[in-house]
Each structure stands twice: as structure tokens, then as C-alpha cells.
Coordinates of N, CA and C and ligand atoms in Angstrom, one line a residue:
M1 N 19.5 -45.5 191.0 CA 20.9 -46.0 191.1 C 20.9 -47.5 191.0
K2 N 20.0 -48.1 191.4 CA 20.1 -49.6 191.3 C 20.0 -50.1 189.7
R3 N 19.2 -49.2 189.1 CA 19.1 -49.5 187.6 C 20.6 -49.3 186.9
L4 N 21.2 -48.2 187.2 CA 22.4 -48.0 186.6 C 23.5 -49.2 187.1
L5 N 23.5 -49.5 188.2 CA 24.3 -50.8 188.7 C 23.9 -51.9 187.8
L6 N 22.8 -52.2 187.6 CA 22.2 -53.4 186.7 C 22.9 -53.1 185.3
A7 N 22.7 -52.0 184.7 CA 23.2 -51.7 183.5 C 24.7 -52.1 183.5
V8 N 25.3 -51.7 184.3 CA 26.8 -51.7 184.4 C 27.1 -53.2 184.4
V9 N 26.4 -53.8 185.3 CA 26.7 -55.3 185.3 C 26.4 -56.1 183.8
I10 N 25.2 -55.8 183.4 CA 25.1 -56.2 182.2 C 25.9 -55.8 181.1
A11 N 26.6 -54.7 180.9 CA 27.5 -54.2 180.0 C 28.8 -55.1 180.3
A12 N 29.1 -55.3 181.5 CA 30.5 -56.0 181.8 C 30.3 -57.4 181.4
A13 N 29.0 -58.1 181.4 CA 28.8 -59.5 181.3 C 29.0 -59.6 179.7
C14 N 28.5 -58.6 178.9 CA 28.7 -58.5 177.4 C 30.1 -58.5 177.0
V15 N 30.7 -57.7 177.6 CA 32.2 -57.6 177.3 C 32.8 -58.9 177.5
G16 N 32.5 -59.5 178.8 CA 33.0 -60.7 179.1 C 32.9 -61.7 178.2
M17 N 31.6 -61.7 177.6 CA 31.1 -63.0 176.6 C 31.9 -62.7 175.3
A18 N 32.1 -61.4 174.8 CA 32.8 -61.0 173.5 C 34.1 -61.7 173.6
V19 N 34.9 -61.3 174.8 CA 36.3 -61.7 175.0 C 36.4 -63.2 175.0
A20 N 35.5 -63.9 175.6 CA 35.5 -65.4 175.6 C 35.2 -65.9 174.2
A21 N 34.4 -65.3 173.5 CA 34.2 -65.6 172.0 C 35.4 -65.7 171.3
S22 N 36.1 -64.4 171.4 CA 37.3 -64.3 170.5 C 38.5 -65.4 170.9
M23 N 38.4 -65.6 172.4 CA 39.3 -66.4 172.8 C 39.2 -67.8 172.2
E24 N 37.9 -68.3 172.2 CA 37.5 -69.5 171.7 C 38.1 -69.6 170.3
D25 N 37.9 -68.6 169.3 CA 38.2 -68.5 168.0 C 39.8 -68.9 168.0
Q26 N 40.5 -68.0 168.9 CA 42.1 -68.2 168.9 C 42.4 -69.8 169.3
I27 N 41.7 -70.3 170.2 CA 41.9 -71.7 170.5 C 41.7 -72.5 169.3
K28 N 40.4 -72.4 168.7 CA 40.1 -73.2 167.7 C 41.3 -73.3 166.5
E29 N 41.7 -71.9 166.4 CA 42.8 -71.5 165.2 C 44.1 -72.6 165.6
R30 N 44.3 -72.5 167.0 CA 45.5 -73.3 167.4 C 45.4 -74.8 167.4
I31 N 44.1 -75.2 167.6 CA 44.0 -76.9 167.6 C 43.4 -77.2 166.3
K32 N 43.6 -76.5 165.3 CA 43.2 -77.0 163.8 C 43.9 -78.2 163.7
P33 N 42.9 -79.2 163.0 CA 43.6 -80.4 162.4 C 44.9 -80.1 161.6
V34 N 45.9 -81.1 161.6 CA 47.0 -80.9 161.1 C 46.9 -80.8 159.7
G35 N 46.0 -81.4 159.2 CA 45.8 -81.4 157.7 C 45.6 -80.0 157.0
E36 N 45.1 -79.1 158.0 CA 44.8 -77.8 157.5 C 46.0 -76.9 157.6
V37 N 47.1 -77.4 158.2 CA 48.3 -76.5 158.3 C 49.2 -76.7 157.3
C38 N 49.8 -75.6 156.8 CA 50.6 -75.9 155.6 C 52.1 -76.5 156.1
V39 N 52.3 -77.6 155.5 CA 53.7 -78.2 156.0 C 54.7 -78.2 155.0
A40 N 55.8 -77.9 155.4 CA 57.1 -77.8 154.5 C 57.1 -78.8 153.4
G41 N 57.2 -78.6 152.1 CA 57.5 -79.7 151.1 C 55.9 -80.2 150.6
Q42 N 54.8 -79.7 151.1 CA 53.5 -80.0 150.7 C 52.7 -78.9 150.1
E43 N 52.0 -79.2 149.2 CA 51.0 -78.4 148.4 C 50.3 -77.5 149.6
C44 N 50.2 -76.3 149.6 CA 49.2 -75.3 150.6 C 48.1 -75.2 150.0
G45 N 47.2 -75.5 150.8 CA 45.7 -75.2 150.4 C 45.4 -74.0 149.6
S46 N 45.0 -73.0 150.1 CA 44.7 -71.8 149.4 C 45.7 -70.6 149.6
G47 N 45.4 -69.6 149.0 CA 46.2 -68.3 149.5 C 47.6 -68.2 149.2
G48 N 48.5 -69.2 150.2 CA 49.7 -68.9 150.0 C 50.3 -69.1 148.5
G49 N 49.8 -69.8 147.9 CA 50.2 -70.0 146.6 C 51.7 -70.5 146.2
A50 N 52.2 -70.2 145.0 CA 53.5 -70.6 144.5 C 54.6 -70.1 145.3
A51 N 54.4 -68.9 145.7 CA 55.6 -68.3 146.5 C 55.7 -68.9 147.7
A52 N 54.7 -69.3 148.4 CA 54.8 -70.0 149.8 C 55.4 -71.3 149.7
S53 N 54.9 -72.0 148.6 CA 55.4 -73.3 148.4 C 57.0 -73.5 148.0
A54 N 57.3 -72.5 147.2 CA 58.7 -72.3 146.8 C 59.6 -72.1 148.1
E55 N 59.1 -71.1 149.0 CA 59.8 -70.8 149.9 C 60.0 -72.1 150.9
A56 N 58.8 -72.8 151.2 CA 58.8 -74.1 151.9 C 59.7 -75.1 151.4
A57 N 59.8 -75.1 150.0 CA 60.6 -76.0 149.5 C 62.0 -75.8 149.4
G58 N 62.4 -74.6 150.0 CA 63.8 -74.2 150.1 C 64.4 -73.5 148.8
E59 N 63.6 -73.3 147.9 CA 63.9 -72.5 146.7 C 64.0 -71.0 146.9
P60 N 65.2 -70.5 146.6 CA 65.1 -69.1 146.8 C 64.2 -68.3 145.9
R61 N 63.7 -67.2 146.4 CA 62.9 -66.5 145.7 C 63.4 -65.5 144.6
S62 N 62.7 -65.0 143.5 CA 63.5 -64.2 142.6 C 63.8 -62.9 143.2
G63 N 64.8 -62.2 142.6 CA 65.0 -60.7 143.3 C 63.9 -59.9 143.0
E64 N 63.0 -60.0 142.0 CA 61.9 -59.2 142.0 C 60.8 -59.6 143.1
A65 N 60.6 -60.9 143.4 CA 59.8 -61.2 144.4 C 60.1 -60.7 145.7
V66 N 61.5 -60.9 146.0 CA 62.1 -60.4 147.3 C 61.8 -58.8 147.4
Y67 N 62.2 -58.3 146.4 CA 62.1 -56.7 146.3 C 60.7 -56.2 146.5
S68 N 59.8 -57.0 146.0 CA 58.2 -56.6 146.1 C 57.8 -56.9 147.5
S69 N 58.4 -57.7 148.1 CA 57.8 -57.9 149.4 C 58.6 -57.3 150.7
A70 N 59.8 -57.2 150.5 CA 60.8 -56.7 151.5 C 61.3 -55.4 151.3
C71 N 61.5 -54.8 150.0 CA 62.4 -53.9 149.8 C 61.5 -52.5 149.4
T72 N 60.4 -52.9 148.8 CA 59.6 -51.8 148.0 C 59.1 -50.8 148.9
A73 N 58.6 -51.0 150.1 CA 58.1 -50.1 151.2 C 59.1 -48.8 151.2
C74 N 60.3 -49.0 151.2 CA 61.2 -47.9 151.4 C 61.8 -47.5 149.8
H75 N 62.2 -48.6 149.1 CA 62.8 -48.3 147.8 C 61.9 -47.8 146.7
S76 N 60.6 -47.9 146.8 CA 59.7 -47.3 145.8 C 59.3 -45.9 146.3
T77 N 59.4 -45.6 147.5 CA 58.9 -44.3 148.1 C 60.1 -43.3 148.3
G78 N 61.2 -43.9 148.7 CA 62.4 -42.9 149.0 C 62.2 -42.7 150.7
A79 N 61.5 -43.5 151.3 CA 61.2 -43.4 152.9 C 62.6 -43.5 153.4
A80 N 62.7 -42.6 154.3 CA 64.0 -42.7 155.2 C 65.3 -42.2 154.5
G81 N 65.1 -41.7 153.1 CA 66.1 -41.3 152.3 C 66.5 -42.6 151.4
A82 N 65.8 -43.6 151.2 CA 66.2 -44.8 150.4 C 66.2 -44.4 149.0
P83 N 67.2 -44.7 148.2 CA 67.3 -44.5 146.9 C 66.1 -45.1 146.1
V84 N 65.5 -44.5 145.3 CA 64.2 -45.0 144.7 C 64.7 -46.0 143.5
V85 N 64.1 -46.9 143.4 CA 64.4 -48.0 142.3 C 63.7 -47.3 141.2
G86 N 64.6 -47.1 139.8 CA 64.0 -46.5 138.6 C 64.6 -45.1 138.5
Q87 N 65.3 -44.6 139.6 CA 65.8 -43.3 139.4 C 67.3 -43.4 139.1
A88 N 67.7 -43.4 137.9 CA 69.1 -43.6 137.5 C 70.1 -42.7 138.3
D89 N 69.6 -41.4 138.3 CA 70.6 -40.4 139.0 C 70.7 -40.8 140.5
A90 N 69.7 -41.3 141.2 CA 70.0 -41.7 142.6 C 71.0 -42.9 142.8
W91 N 71.0 -43.6 141.7 CA 71.6 -45.1 141.8 C 73.1 -44.9 141.2
A92 N 73.3 -44.2 140.1 CA 74.7 -44.0 139.6 C 75.8 -44.1 140.6
P93 N 75.7 -43.0 141.6 CA 76.9 -43.1 142.5 C 77.1 -44.3 143.3
R94 N 75.8 -45.0 143.5 CA 75.8 -46.2 144.4 C 76.4 -47.5 143.5
I95 N 75.9 -47.4 142.3 CA 76.3 -48.5 141.2 C 77.8 -48.4 141.1
E96 N 78.3 -47.2 141.1 CA 79.8 -46.9 141.0 C 80.6 -47.8 142.3
K97 N 80.1 -48.0 143.3 CA 80.7 -48.5 144.4 C 80.9 -50.1 144.2
G98 N 80.0 -50.5 143.1 CA 80.3 -51.8 142.6 C 79.2 -52.7 143.4
Q99 N 78.7 -53.8 142.6 CA 77.7 -54.6 142.9 C 78.0 -55.4 144.4
E100 N 79.2 -55.9 144.5 CA 79.5 -56.6 145.6 C 79.4 -55.5 147.0
T101 N 79.7 -54.4 146.9 CA 79.5 -53.6 147.9 C 78.3 -53.4 148.3
L102 N 77.3 -53.1 147.2 CA 76.0 -53.0 147.5 C 75.2 -54.0 148.3
I103 N 75.6 -55.1 147.6 CA 75.2 -56.5 148.4 C 75.5 -56.6 149.8
E104 N 76.8 -56.2 150.1 CA 77.3 -56.4 151.3 C 76.6 -55.3 152.2
H105 N 76.4 -54.1 151.7 CA 75.6 -53.1 152.6 C 74.2 -53.4 152.6
A106 N 73.6 -54.3 151.7 CA 72.2 -54.7 152.0 C 72.0 -55.8 153.0
I107 N 73.1 -56.6 153.0 CA 73.1 -57.8 154.1 C 73.6 -57.1 155.3
N108 N 74.4 -56.3 155.6 CA 75.0 -56.0 156.8 C 74.2 -54.6 157.3
G109 N 73.7 -53.9 156.5 CA 73.1 -52.4 156.6 C 74.0 -51.5 156.3
F110 N 73.5 -50.4 156.2 CA 74.1 -49.1 155.8 C 73.5 -47.8 156.1
N111 N 73.8 -47.2 157.2 CA 73.2 -46.0 157.6 C 71.8 -46.4 157.8
A112 N 70.8 -45.7 157.5 CA 69.5 -46.0 157.7 C 68.9 -47.1 156.9
M113 N 69.8 -47.8 156.1 CA 69.3 -49.0 155.4 C 69.6 -50.2 156.4
P114 N 68.4 -51.0 157.0 CA 68.4 -52.0 157.8 C 69.1 -53.3 157.2
A115 N 69.9 -54.0 158.1 CA 70.6 -55.2 157.5 C 69.5 -56.1 157.0
M116 N 69.6 -56.7 156.0 CA 68.6 -57.6 155.2 C 67.5 -57.0 155.0
G117 N 67.4 -55.7 154.9 CA 66.3 -54.9 154.7 C 65.3 -55.3 155.6
A118 N 65.7 -55.6 157.0 CA 64.8 -56.0 158.1 C 64.0 -57.0 157.6
C119 N 64.2 -57.9 156.7 CA 63.3 -58.9 156.3 C 64.0 -60.3 157.0
G120 N 63.0 -60.8 157.9 CA 63.4 -61.7 158.8 C 63.3 -63.4 158.1
S121 N 62.6 -63.3 157.0 CA 62.6 -64.6 156.2 C 63.4 -64.6 154.9
C122 N 64.3 -63.6 154.6 CA 65.1 -63.4 153.5 C 66.3 -64.2 154.0
S123 N 66.9 -65.0 152.9 CA 68.1 -65.6 153.0 C 69.1 -64.4 152.3
E124 N 70.5 -64.4 152.8 CA 71.5 -63.7 152.1 C 71.3 -63.7 150.5
E125 N 71.3 -64.9 150.1 CA 71.2 -65.2 148.6 C 70.0 -64.3 148.0
E126 N 68.9 -64.3 148.6 CA 67.6 -63.8 148.3 C 67.8 -62.3 148.4
V127 N 68.5 -61.7 149.3 CA 68.6 -60.2 149.2 C 69.8 -59.9 148.4
A128 N 70.6 -60.7 148.1 CA 71.7 -60.4 146.9 C 70.8 -60.4 145.5
S129 N 70.0 -61.2 145.3 CA 69.1 -61.2 144.1 C 68.3 -60.0 143.9
A130 N 67.8 -59.4 145.2 CA 66.9 -58.1 145.2 C 67.8 -57.1 144.9
V131 N 69.1 -56.9 145.4 CA 69.9 -56.0 145.0 C 70.3 -56.1 143.4
K132 N 70.6 -57.2 142.9 CA 70.8 -57.1 141.5 C 69.5 -56.8 140.7
Y133 N 68.3 -57.0 141.3 CA 67.1 -56.6 140.5 C 66.9 -55.2 140.5
M134 N 67.4 -54.5 141.7 CA 67.3 -53.1 142.0 C 68.2 -52.4 141.0
I135 N 69.4 -52.9 140.9 CA 70.5 -52.3 139.9 C 70.0 -52.4 138.5
E136 N 69.6 -53.6 138.1 CA 69.1 -53.7 136.8 C 67.9 -52.7 136.5
N137 N 67.4 -52.3 137.3 CA 66.0 -51.5 137.0 C 66.1 -50.2 137.4
S138 N 67.5 -49.8 137.5 CA 67.7 -48.2 137.9 C 68.9 -47.7 137.1
Q139 N 68.9 -48.3 136.0 CA 70.3 -47.9 135.0 C 69.8 -46.9 134.0
Ligands
LIG1 C1 63.2 -49.2 156.2 C2 63.4 -48.8 155.0 C3 64.3 -49.8 154.1 C4 64.3 -51.2 153.5 C5 63.1 -51.9 154.0 C6 65.2 -51.4 152.6 N1 66.0 -50.4 152.5 FE1 67.7 -50.4 151.4 N2 68.1 -48.4 152.0 C7 67.3 -47.8 152.8 C8 67.9 -46.4 153.1 C9 67.6 -45.2 153.8 C10 69.2 -46.4 152.2 C11 70.1 -45.4 152.0 C12 71.1 -45.4 153.0 C13 72.3 -44.4 152.9 O1 72.9 -44.4 151.7 O2 72.6 -43.9 153.8 C14 69.2 -47.7 151.4 C15 70.1 -48.3 150.7 C16 70.2 -49.4 149.9 C17 71.3 -49.7 149.0 C18 72.3 -49.0 148.6 C19 73.6 -49.2 149.6 C20 74.7 -48.3 149.3 O3 75.8 -48.7 149.7 O4 74.5 -47.3 148.7 C21 70.9 -50.9 148.7 C22 71.6 -51.9 147.7 C23 69.7 -51.6 149.3 N3 69.4 -50.6 150.1 C24 69.1 -52.7 149.3 C25 67.9 -52.9 149.9 C26 67.2 -54.3 149.8 C27 67.8 -55.4 148.7 C28 66.2 -54.3 150.5 C29 65.2 -55.5 150.8 C30 65.8 -56.8 150.9 C31 65.9 -53.0 151.2 N4 67.2 -52.2 150.7 C32 65.2 -52.7 152.0 C33 66.1 -48.2 153.4 C34 65.5 -49.5 153.4

């Protein structure tokens, strides 16, 4: 019985240490020197690349870039009944409504289509470009 108790205590201590180690990582992440943090208007170290710096500089992303990051999950698969980009049949009746209406629906939402495609970092201009990109590639 004593041994079991000892085992439990050791196990608990190990878990505690693991948690402490991961918290330490998180803290290190938070107190990173400013130089390592990507600041708007500056070149970002690695990874982020051109898209991240374009966004930081306030330049709108291309329709294709926005589509690929914010819309493709539903619009390349048909998830939730989304019209699939590239399927002219699915898009013809929508295109008939006119580009302005489709942009309006993308920005404000339309049935299961979430407003702004649920893209928190997209501007209305970027969503409009994405709609144009989708229309151009679905005719
Ligand atoms: C969570 C899934 C989802 C995401 C993400 C999504 N859509 Fe949609 N979208 C839908 C669905 C579902 C419909 C069909 C709604 C209907 O006709 O009832 C739709 C329809 C549309 C339509 C046609 C509207 C109309 O009036 O016929 C446009 C345009 C559109 N989406 C643009 C976008 C753009 C641009 C993005 C990315 C910024 C995006 N969607 C992201 C699900 C999504």
C-alpha cells in the first residue's frame, strides 16, 4: 500500500513538472525580445513571408489569396451546400443575380454563407476581390 502511494506521489510530481515546463515555454514566448516580434511595416523574419508583410503594410490581398485562405474550405468542397468554384452550373444562377448582389451577400452573409466568410482578418475590399475571383473561375 505504501509503495502504491509513493508511486502516485511520484507520478503526480512528474505531471507537475511537465506542466511547469510547458508554462515556462509559454512565458518565454510572451517575453520574447521585441526584435523577434513581427512589427507592422517591417520585414518579418521567416515564415510569414510576402503575404504577412503585405497585410501588415495595409495592402489588400489578391482575390486568389483571400479565396485560398478564407473561402476554399467550403467553396472547393461544397461544405454546407456552398457552390463549388469551377462548377459553372452551380454558379450560373448566382452570377445572374449580379456581381454586386453576390459581393453584398458575401459581406453580410446569406443563409449558411457566413458574413465575410467568417474571416476575421479580411477587409470588405478583400472579400469583394475574392468574390470576383470565384466568379471569374466559375464560368
Ligand atoms: C463555412 C462555409 C463557408 C465559407 C468559409 C465561405 N462560404 Fe460562401 N457560401 C457558403 C454557403 C453554404 C453558400 C450557399 C448559401 C446559399 O445559397 O444558401 C455560400 C454562398 C456564397 C456566395 C453566393 C451567394 C449568393 O447570393 O448566391 C458567394 C459569392 C460566397 N459564398 C462567397 C464567399 C467568399 C468570398 C468567402 C471567403 C471570404 C466565402 N464565401 C466563404 C459557405 C461558405
